[in-house]
Structures are given as structure tokens and as C-alpha cells.
């Protein structure tokens, strides 16, 4: 009798915990706590959606600047964060933009946390790695950089990973819907949709309907004029706006540093992006029988390798492929790829504690790669010391100069490019570029080895 009663009480514990958690979240949403004054990206999305809903142009300096400064105090007068998203993607933020800013910001923070937890869960399901191991490379390298600034990057990554799991379970409609929503960052999601359409016949009609829905929403939200403006003016201007900035990891920035003009470097980077999309199709054609998840993981990683415009938060999209290759390959090169990419992201994104965060990731990866724990610990401590030392000059950058006023009708990229130019590449940023691209080189070398092994079998 007593054991039966105890069993009933134990069964009630999850339900009570869920009710209490729901009540806590409801209270927090009703009276949201302050999140961060650094949510500049979300502030731009929120304001862009408000402006779009009011029938105005979200790509111009005004009224975007007025809205952003109303929510967050800018560090520099006349500064503005652009909204480099197509109209349909801006429209996705309209429900949040109808809420008061503190509440919308808190809900966005919760959504980012949910996206991070979804990434951990899906990768555990897809790769077979334990949750304990995935915690460091996923939460520190993939989630934390986006969470600190309210960046969008991990949301489409989570959606695409969920679509991979849905395809594994033959839930084609859910997979197509997830990939369609992931097009809030089209340069990451569209290569995945292309690969799924080419290699999964059940997805073709569903994806075609998804693309039609995107087009309809974009025209309904922004009419022909805003869509044409985004394609012809905003996207090209934004691609060039950060080309001289230290935090730009696309191939265009490196080509510019090599001496090409901004426009030539951007053109070559666009061609490289297109070539990598096609290369992804070639790789998936061979890998999909042994690695079904490659239909999502390969094009997602190639989409953030070089190209005209990539931030370090978006490079996290390559980590799922690195994990998968490390699982399928016994060589040290595959683990080196994972370590290099997963270390570089928090190191470059988290000034002040990036070296320590990177060292935690390194220890986790070395321990999983069966390096003795003592050796892994020494390596992590040494890495933390070196990485923190190399990062130290970034703590003492010169103060930001004032930005000249611009016309209200100017594209937001005009003052943004002037702000970005005040942060040119440094030795620290080039160290990060070198580490990331060394990781990419090791990743695709290992992937090529898997392709060769499959072809030889």
C-alpha cells in the first residue's frame, strides 16, 4: 500500500514541476526581467517589423534610428543597426513587435534558449554523442554567442536540424515546413532546401509550396517595391558594409585584404558561394546513403564557409557536420576540425572571457577523443592562457569616433559601414580567421576521405 502511494506521488512530481515552471514563465512574461542592453540585433529586428507593419520602409535610416534609440541607448550618436532581411523575414517578427519592447525581448531570449536546447537534443539523436559531451561545443560555441547579442543565427540552425530529424522519421510535411521557416536566413536555408528537393522526391512538392508561401508573404508584407529594394539595393550594400570590419569572416573580406576592390571581392565571394552550393550537391549525392543527415548538414556547413557575408555566430552552422564527420571518422584530422571551429567561435565572439570558454570546449572535445584527462586538462589550461593573452589587446581598443549625420532617406547601411570601418582587422581577428579556416580545411579533408571510402567500397 505504501509503495503504491509513493509511486503515485512520484508520478505527480513532473506534472507539478511543469505547472510551477509554466506559472513562473507566465509571470516572467507578464513582468519581464531586464535581459541585456547589448541586444542590438533583436532591437533592429523588432523596429524593422514595427516599421514594416506601419507601412513604412524598414531599410532607411529613419524611422529605424528613432525606434532603435527609443529602446536601447546607442553607444555612438547617429549609429543604427540595419535590418538586412527580406520583407517576409521581417514580417515574421511582427507578432513580437506588437508587444512592449521589454516583453518582446524576454520572449526572444526564451526562444533562443529553446533553439539551443533543440540543437543539443537533435544532435544527440542524430550523432549518437551523449548530452554531457554535446553541452560544451553546442551551448558554448553555438548558443552563447547568439544569446549574448540576441542574434538570429541559432534559430534557423535549430529549425534545419529539426528538419533533418523529421526527414529521418519520414515526416516530410514537417521537414518542409521547418526548412521554409528557416529561410529567415535564406543564404543558410536555401542550399539545404535545394539538396532536399534534389535527393528526396517526397519533399519536392512540399518545398515548392513552401517557396510559394514565402513569395506570397513577402509580396503581402512589402509589395513589389520593398522586395525589389532589398534585392537591388539593400543586399548588395549590406554585403559591402562590413567588408573592412574585423568581425567579417566571409571570403570577400579576405579577398579585399589581398588587394581586390570591394565590389570585385564581393563578386568573387558570391561566385565562390554558388560553387560551394553545387559542391554540396555533389558531396550529398555520395554521402546520403551512409550519412542521411548529410542532406542537411553538408549544404548548411558549406553555406557558411566563405561567401560574401558571414558572422562568427553563423559559422556555428558547420559544427553539426564536424560532429557527424568526427563520429564517422576515426582520424585525428576530423577531431581537429571540430576543435578548431568550436574553439574559435567563443574565442572571437566573447571578448573578456572567450579564452576560458574556448578552453572548456577544448577539454570536452579532447576528453571525448580519448585523450587522457590529465593531458586534456593541461592542454585546456595552456590554451586558456594563450588565448586570453592573444585576446587582451582587444580590451583596449581606441574609443569609437562619432558618426556624421546622414539623410533620413539614406539606407541604414551608410552609417553602419562608417561604424564598421572603425573596427578594422587586427592580429587577434586574423588569428581567429586562421583557426576557423584551418578547421574548415580539416573538415572537408576528412569529408573527402569519407567520400573516397564510400566510392571504393
Short mmCIF file of N, CA and C in Angstrom, two decimals, residues 110-223:
data_model
loop_
_atom_site.label_atom_id
_atom_site.label_comp_id
_atom_site.label_asym_id
_atom_site.label_seq_id
_atom_site.Cartn_x
_atom_site.Cartn_y
_atom_site.Cartn_z
N UNK A 110 13.89 33.73 -24.53
CA UNK A 110 13.39 32.37 -24.29
C UNK A 110 13.43 31.53 -25.57
N UNK A 111 13.08 32.14 -26.69
CA UNK A 111 13.11 31.42 -27.97
C UNK A 111 14.54 30.99 -28.32
N UNK A 112 15.51 31.85 -28.05
CA UNK A 112 16.90 31.49 -28.33
C UNK A 112 17.35 30.33 -27.44
N UNK A 113 16.94 30.35 -26.18
CA UNK A 113 17.28 29.24 -25.29
C UNK A 113 16.62 27.96 -25.78
N UNK A 114 15.35 28.05 -26.19
CA UNK A 114 14.66 26.88 -26.72
C UNK A 114 15.35 26.35 -27.96
N UNK A 115 15.81 27.26 -28.83
CA UNK A 115 16.53 26.83 -30.03
C UNK A 115 17.82 26.11 -29.65
N UNK A 116 18.53 26.63 -28.65
CA UNK A 116 19.76 25.98 -28.20
C UNK A 116 19.51 24.59 -27.65
N UNK A 117 18.47 24.44 -26.83
CA UNK A 117 18.14 23.12 -26.29
C UNK A 117 17.72 22.16 -27.40
N UNK A 118 17.01 22.67 -28.39
CA UNK A 118 16.61 21.83 -29.53
C UNK A 118 17.83 21.34 -30.29
N UNK A 119 18.82 22.21 -30.45
CA UNK A 119 20.05 21.82 -31.16
C UNK A 119 20.75 20.68 -30.41
N UNK A 120 20.87 20.82 -29.09
CA UNK A 120 21.52 19.77 -28.30
C UNK A 120 20.78 18.45 -28.45
N UNK A 121 19.46 18.50 -28.34
CA UNK A 121 18.65 17.28 -28.41
C UNK A 121 18.76 16.61 -29.78
N UNK A 122 18.62 17.40 -30.83
CA UNK A 122 18.68 16.82 -32.18
C UNK A 122 20.05 16.23 -32.46
N UNK A 123 21.11 16.93 -32.09
CA UNK A 123 22.44 16.41 -32.36
C UNK A 123 22.72 15.14 -31.55
N UNK A 124 22.17 15.05 -30.35
CA UNK A 124 22.29 13.80 -29.60
C UNK A 124 21.58 12.66 -30.33
N UNK A 125 20.41 12.96 -30.88
CA UNK A 125 19.65 11.94 -31.63
C UNK A 125 20.36 11.56 -32.93
N UNK A 126 20.92 12.54 -33.62
CA UNK A 126 21.45 12.30 -34.97
C UNK A 126 22.87 11.77 -34.97
N UNK A 127 23.67 12.15 -33.98
CA UNK A 127 25.08 11.75 -33.99
C UNK A 127 25.39 10.61 -33.04
N UNK A 128 24.54 10.41 -32.04
CA UNK A 128 24.83 9.38 -31.05
C UNK A 128 25.74 9.84 -29.94
N UNK A 129 26.22 11.08 -29.98
CA UNK A 129 27.03 11.60 -28.89
C UNK A 129 26.15 11.86 -27.66
N UNK A 130 26.75 11.78 -26.49
CA UNK A 130 25.99 11.99 -25.26
C UNK A 130 25.67 13.47 -25.06
N UNK A 131 24.62 13.71 -24.28
CA UNK A 131 24.27 15.10 -23.95
C UNK A 131 25.38 15.75 -23.14
N UNK A 132 26.04 14.96 -22.30
CA UNK A 132 27.13 15.51 -21.48
C UNK A 132 28.26 16.05 -22.36
N UNK A 133 28.59 15.33 -23.42
CA UNK A 133 29.65 15.80 -24.30
C UNK A 133 29.19 16.99 -25.13
N UNK A 134 27.97 16.93 -25.65
CA UNK A 134 27.48 17.98 -26.55
C UNK A 134 27.28 19.32 -25.84
N UNK A 135 27.17 19.28 -24.51
CA UNK A 135 26.89 20.52 -23.79
C UNK A 135 27.88 21.62 -24.09
N UNK A 136 29.19 21.32 -24.04
CA UNK A 136 30.20 22.38 -24.23
C UNK A 136 30.25 22.87 -25.67
N UNK A 137 30.48 22.01 -26.69
CA UNK A 137 30.60 22.53 -28.04
C UNK A 137 29.32 23.15 -28.58
N UNK A 138 28.16 22.71 -28.08
CA UNK A 138 26.90 23.27 -28.58
C UNK A 138 26.52 24.52 -27.80
N UNK A 139 26.42 24.41 -26.48
CA UNK A 139 25.95 25.55 -25.69
C UNK A 139 26.94 26.70 -25.68
N UNK A 140 28.24 26.40 -25.59
CA UNK A 140 29.24 27.47 -25.55
C UNK A 140 29.56 28.00 -26.94
N UNK A 141 29.74 27.10 -27.91
CA UNK A 141 30.18 27.54 -29.24
C UNK A 141 29.03 27.94 -30.16
N UNK A 142 27.87 27.29 -30.03
CA UNK A 142 26.77 27.58 -30.93
C UNK A 142 25.76 28.55 -30.34
N UNK A 143 25.44 28.39 -29.06
CA UNK A 143 24.31 29.13 -28.48
C UNK A 143 24.76 30.44 -27.82
N UNK A 144 25.80 30.37 -26.98
CA UNK A 144 26.20 31.54 -26.20
C UNK A 144 26.48 32.78 -27.04
N UNK A 145 27.23 32.69 -28.17
CA UNK A 145 27.49 33.92 -28.95
C UNK A 145 26.23 34.60 -29.46
N UNK A 146 25.23 33.81 -29.86
CA UNK A 146 23.97 34.41 -30.31
C UNK A 146 23.16 34.95 -29.15
N UNK A 147 23.21 34.24 -28.03
CA UNK A 147 22.40 34.63 -26.87
C UNK A 147 22.85 35.96 -26.28
N UNK A 148 24.14 36.27 -26.37
CA UNK A 148 24.64 37.49 -25.74
C UNK A 148 24.23 38.75 -26.49
N UNK A 149 23.92 38.65 -27.78
CA UNK A 149 23.56 39.84 -28.55
C UNK A 149 22.16 39.75 -29.17
N UNK A 150 21.45 38.65 -28.88
CA UNK A 150 20.11 38.49 -29.45
C UNK A 150 20.13 38.18 -30.92
N UNK A 151 21.21 37.53 -31.37
CA UNK A 151 21.37 37.25 -32.80
C UNK A 151 20.43 36.15 -33.26
N UNK A 152 20.09 36.19 -34.54
CA UNK A 152 19.12 35.27 -35.13
C UNK A 152 19.71 33.91 -35.47
N UNK A 153 21.03 33.78 -35.57
CA UNK A 153 21.66 32.66 -36.26
C UNK A 153 21.22 31.28 -35.78
N UNK A 154 21.10 31.08 -34.45
CA UNK A 154 20.82 29.73 -33.98
C UNK A 154 19.38 29.29 -34.25
N UNK A 155 18.48 30.23 -34.54
CA UNK A 155 17.09 29.83 -34.81
C UNK A 155 16.99 29.04 -36.11
N UNK A 156 17.48 29.56 -37.27
CA UNK A 156 17.42 28.72 -38.47
C UNK A 156 18.26 27.46 -38.37
N UNK A 157 19.38 27.50 -37.63
CA UNK A 157 20.17 26.28 -37.44
C UNK A 157 19.32 25.23 -36.72
N UNK A 158 18.64 25.63 -35.66
CA UNK A 158 17.78 24.69 -34.93
C UNK A 158 16.66 24.16 -35.82
N UNK A 159 16.05 25.02 -36.60
CA UNK A 159 14.96 24.59 -37.49
C UNK A 159 15.46 23.59 -38.53
N UNK A 160 16.63 23.85 -39.09
CA UNK A 160 17.17 22.95 -40.11
C UNK A 160 17.55 21.60 -39.49
N UNK A 161 18.10 21.61 -38.29
CA UNK A 161 18.42 20.35 -37.62
C UNK A 161 17.15 19.57 -37.29
N UNK A 162 16.12 20.26 -36.85
CA UNK A 162 14.84 19.59 -36.62
C UNK A 162 14.29 19.01 -37.90
N UNK A 163 14.51 19.70 -39.02
CA UNK A 163 14.04 19.16 -40.31
C UNK A 163 14.79 17.90 -40.69
N UNK A 164 16.08 17.82 -40.34
CA UNK A 164 16.85 16.61 -40.61
C UNK A 164 16.27 15.43 -39.82
N UNK A 165 15.92 15.68 -38.57
CA UNK A 165 15.32 14.62 -37.76
C UNK A 165 13.95 14.23 -38.31
N UNK A 166 13.19 15.22 -38.77
CA UNK A 166 11.87 14.93 -39.35
C UNK A 166 12.02 14.09 -40.62
N UNK A 167 13.02 14.38 -41.45
CA UNK A 167 13.22 13.57 -42.65
C UNK A 167 13.64 12.15 -42.30
N UNK A 168 14.45 12.01 -41.27
CA UNK A 168 14.84 10.66 -40.84
C UNK A 168 13.61 9.85 -40.47
N UNK A 169 12.60 10.50 -39.90
CA UNK A 169 11.37 9.82 -39.47
C UNK A 169 10.28 9.87 -40.52
N UNK A 170 10.65 10.28 -41.75
CA UNK A 170 9.72 10.32 -42.90
C UNK A 170 8.54 11.26 -42.65
N UNK A 171 8.76 12.31 -41.89
CA UNK A 171 7.71 13.33 -41.68
C UNK A 171 8.00 14.48 -42.64
N UNK A 172 7.63 14.25 -43.88
CA UNK A 172 8.06 15.14 -44.97
C UNK A 172 7.43 16.52 -44.87
N UNK A 173 6.16 16.59 -44.49
CA UNK A 173 5.49 17.90 -44.40
C UNK A 173 6.12 18.74 -43.29
N UNK A 174 6.38 18.11 -42.16
CA UNK A 174 7.03 18.85 -41.06
C UNK A 174 8.41 19.33 -41.47
N UNK A 175 9.17 18.46 -42.15
CA UNK A 175 10.52 18.83 -42.59
C UNK A 175 10.48 20.02 -43.54
N UNK A 176 9.56 19.98 -44.50
CA UNK A 176 9.47 21.08 -45.46
C UNK A 176 9.04 22.38 -44.77
N UNK A 177 8.12 22.28 -43.81
CA UNK A 177 7.67 23.48 -43.09
C UNK A 177 8.82 24.08 -42.29
N UNK A 178 9.61 23.23 -41.63
CA UNK A 178 10.74 23.72 -40.84
C UNK A 178 11.79 24.40 -41.72
N UNK A 179 12.07 23.81 -42.87
CA UNK A 179 13.04 24.42 -43.78
C UNK A 179 12.52 25.74 -44.36
N UNK A 180 11.22 25.80 -44.60
CA UNK A 180 10.64 27.05 -45.10
C UNK A 180 10.77 28.16 -44.07
N UNK A 181 10.47 27.86 -42.80
CA UNK A 181 10.58 28.87 -41.76
C UNK A 181 12.04 29.27 -41.56
N UNK A 182 12.96 28.31 -41.74
CA UNK A 182 14.39 28.60 -41.58
C UNK A 182 14.89 29.60 -42.60
N UNK A 183 14.11 29.88 -43.63
CA UNK A 183 14.51 30.85 -44.65
C UNK A 183 14.50 32.28 -44.13
N UNK A 184 14.28 32.48 -42.84
CA UNK A 184 14.52 33.81 -42.28
C UNK A 184 15.99 34.20 -42.51
N UNK A 185 16.86 33.20 -42.63
CA UNK A 185 18.23 33.43 -43.11
C UNK A 185 18.40 32.64 -44.40
N UNK A 186 18.01 33.23 -45.52
CA UNK A 186 17.92 32.46 -46.76
C UNK A 186 19.24 31.89 -47.25
N UNK A 187 20.35 32.59 -47.00
CA UNK A 187 21.62 32.08 -47.53
C UNK A 187 22.07 30.80 -46.83
N UNK A 188 21.52 30.52 -45.64
CA UNK A 188 21.81 29.27 -44.94
C UNK A 188 20.79 28.19 -45.29
N UNK A 189 19.52 28.56 -45.37
CA UNK A 189 18.46 27.57 -45.56
C UNK A 189 18.26 27.14 -47.01
N UNK A 190 18.43 28.05 -47.97
CA UNK A 190 18.12 27.70 -49.36
C UNK A 190 18.99 26.57 -49.91
N UNK A 191 20.31 26.51 -49.61
CA UNK A 191 21.09 25.36 -50.08
C UNK A 191 20.58 24.03 -49.52
N UNK A 192 20.08 24.04 -48.29
CA UNK A 192 19.51 22.83 -47.71
C UNK A 192 18.23 22.44 -48.44
N UNK A 193 17.39 23.42 -48.72
CA UNK A 193 16.15 23.15 -49.45
C UNK A 193 16.45 22.61 -50.85
N UNK A 194 17.47 23.14 -51.48
CA UNK A 194 17.85 22.66 -52.81
C UNK A 194 18.29 21.20 -52.74
N UNK A 195 19.14 20.86 -51.78
CA UNK A 195 19.60 19.47 -51.64
C UNK A 195 18.44 18.54 -51.33
N UNK A 196 17.54 18.97 -50.44
CA UNK A 196 16.38 18.13 -50.10
C UNK A 196 15.48 17.94 -51.32
N UNK A 197 15.30 18.98 -52.11
CA UNK A 197 14.47 18.86 -53.30
C UNK A 197 15.08 17.95 -54.35
N UNK A 198 16.40 17.96 -54.45
CA UNK A 198 17.07 17.14 -55.47
C UNK A 198 17.09 15.67 -55.07
N UNK A 199 17.34 15.38 -53.80
CA UNK A 199 17.60 13.99 -53.40
C UNK A 199 16.45 13.33 -52.64
N UNK A 200 15.41 14.08 -52.28
CA UNK A 200 14.28 13.48 -51.57
C UNK A 200 13.01 13.80 -52.36
N UNK A 201 12.58 12.88 -53.22
CA UNK A 201 11.41 13.17 -54.08
C UNK A 201 10.17 13.57 -53.28
N UNK A 202 9.99 12.99 -52.07
CA UNK A 202 8.80 13.30 -51.28
C UNK A 202 8.77 14.75 -50.82
N UNK A 203 9.92 15.43 -50.89
CA UNK A 203 9.99 16.81 -50.40
C UNK A 203 9.71 17.84 -51.49
N UNK A 204 9.75 17.43 -52.75
CA UNK A 204 9.76 18.42 -53.83
C UNK A 204 8.52 19.28 -53.86
N UNK A 205 7.35 18.68 -53.89
CA UNK A 205 6.11 19.46 -53.93
C UNK A 205 5.94 20.28 -52.66
N UNK A 206 6.26 19.69 -51.56
CA UNK A 206 6.11 20.39 -50.28
C UNK A 206 7.04 21.62 -50.22
N UNK A 207 8.26 21.47 -50.70
CA UNK A 207 9.18 22.61 -50.71
C UNK A 207 8.73 23.67 -51.71
N UNK A 208 8.21 23.23 -52.85
CA UNK A 208 7.69 24.20 -53.83
C UNK A 208 6.56 25.02 -53.21
N UNK A 209 5.69 24.37 -52.44
CA UNK A 209 4.62 25.10 -51.76
C UNK A 209 5.20 26.05 -50.71
N UNK A 210 6.27 25.62 -50.05
CA UNK A 210 6.92 26.50 -49.08
C UNK A 210 7.50 27.74 -49.72
N UNK A 211 8.17 27.57 -50.86
CA UNK A 211 8.73 28.72 -51.57
C UNK A 211 7.62 29.65 -52.03
N UNK A 212 6.51 29.07 -52.50
CA UNK A 212 5.36 29.89 -52.92
C UNK A 212 4.80 30.67 -51.75
N UNK A 213 4.75 30.03 -50.57
CA UNK A 213 4.25 30.73 -49.39
C UNK A 213 5.18 31.88 -49.00
N UNK A 214 6.49 31.66 -49.10
CA UNK A 214 7.46 32.73 -48.82
C UNK A 214 7.25 33.90 -49.76
N UNK A 215 7.09 33.61 -51.05
CA UNK A 215 6.90 34.67 -52.04
C UNK A 215 5.61 35.45 -51.76
N UNK A 216 4.54 34.71 -51.43
CA UNK A 216 3.27 35.38 -51.15
C UNK A 216 3.37 36.27 -49.92
N UNK A 217 4.01 35.76 -48.86
CA UNK A 217 4.16 36.56 -47.64
C UNK A 217 5.02 37.79 -47.90
N UNK A 218 6.09 37.62 -48.69
CA UNK A 218 6.98 38.74 -48.95
C UNK A 218 6.28 39.84 -49.74
N UNK A 219 5.47 39.44 -50.71
CA UNK A 219 4.73 40.42 -51.51
C UNK A 219 3.63 41.08 -50.68
N UNK A 220 2.99 40.29 -49.81
CA UNK A 220 1.94 40.86 -48.97
C UNK A 220 2.52 41.84 -47.96
N UNK A 221 3.70 41.52 -47.44
CA UNK A 221 4.31 42.37 -46.40
C UNK A 221 4.98 43.60 -46.98
N UNK A 222 5.67 43.43 -48.11
CA UNK A 222 6.47 44.53 -48.63
C UNK A 222 6.14 44.98 -50.02
N UNK A 223 5.13 44.37 -50.62
CA UNK A 223 4.76 44.69 -52.00
C UNK A 223 5.98 44.53 -52.92
#
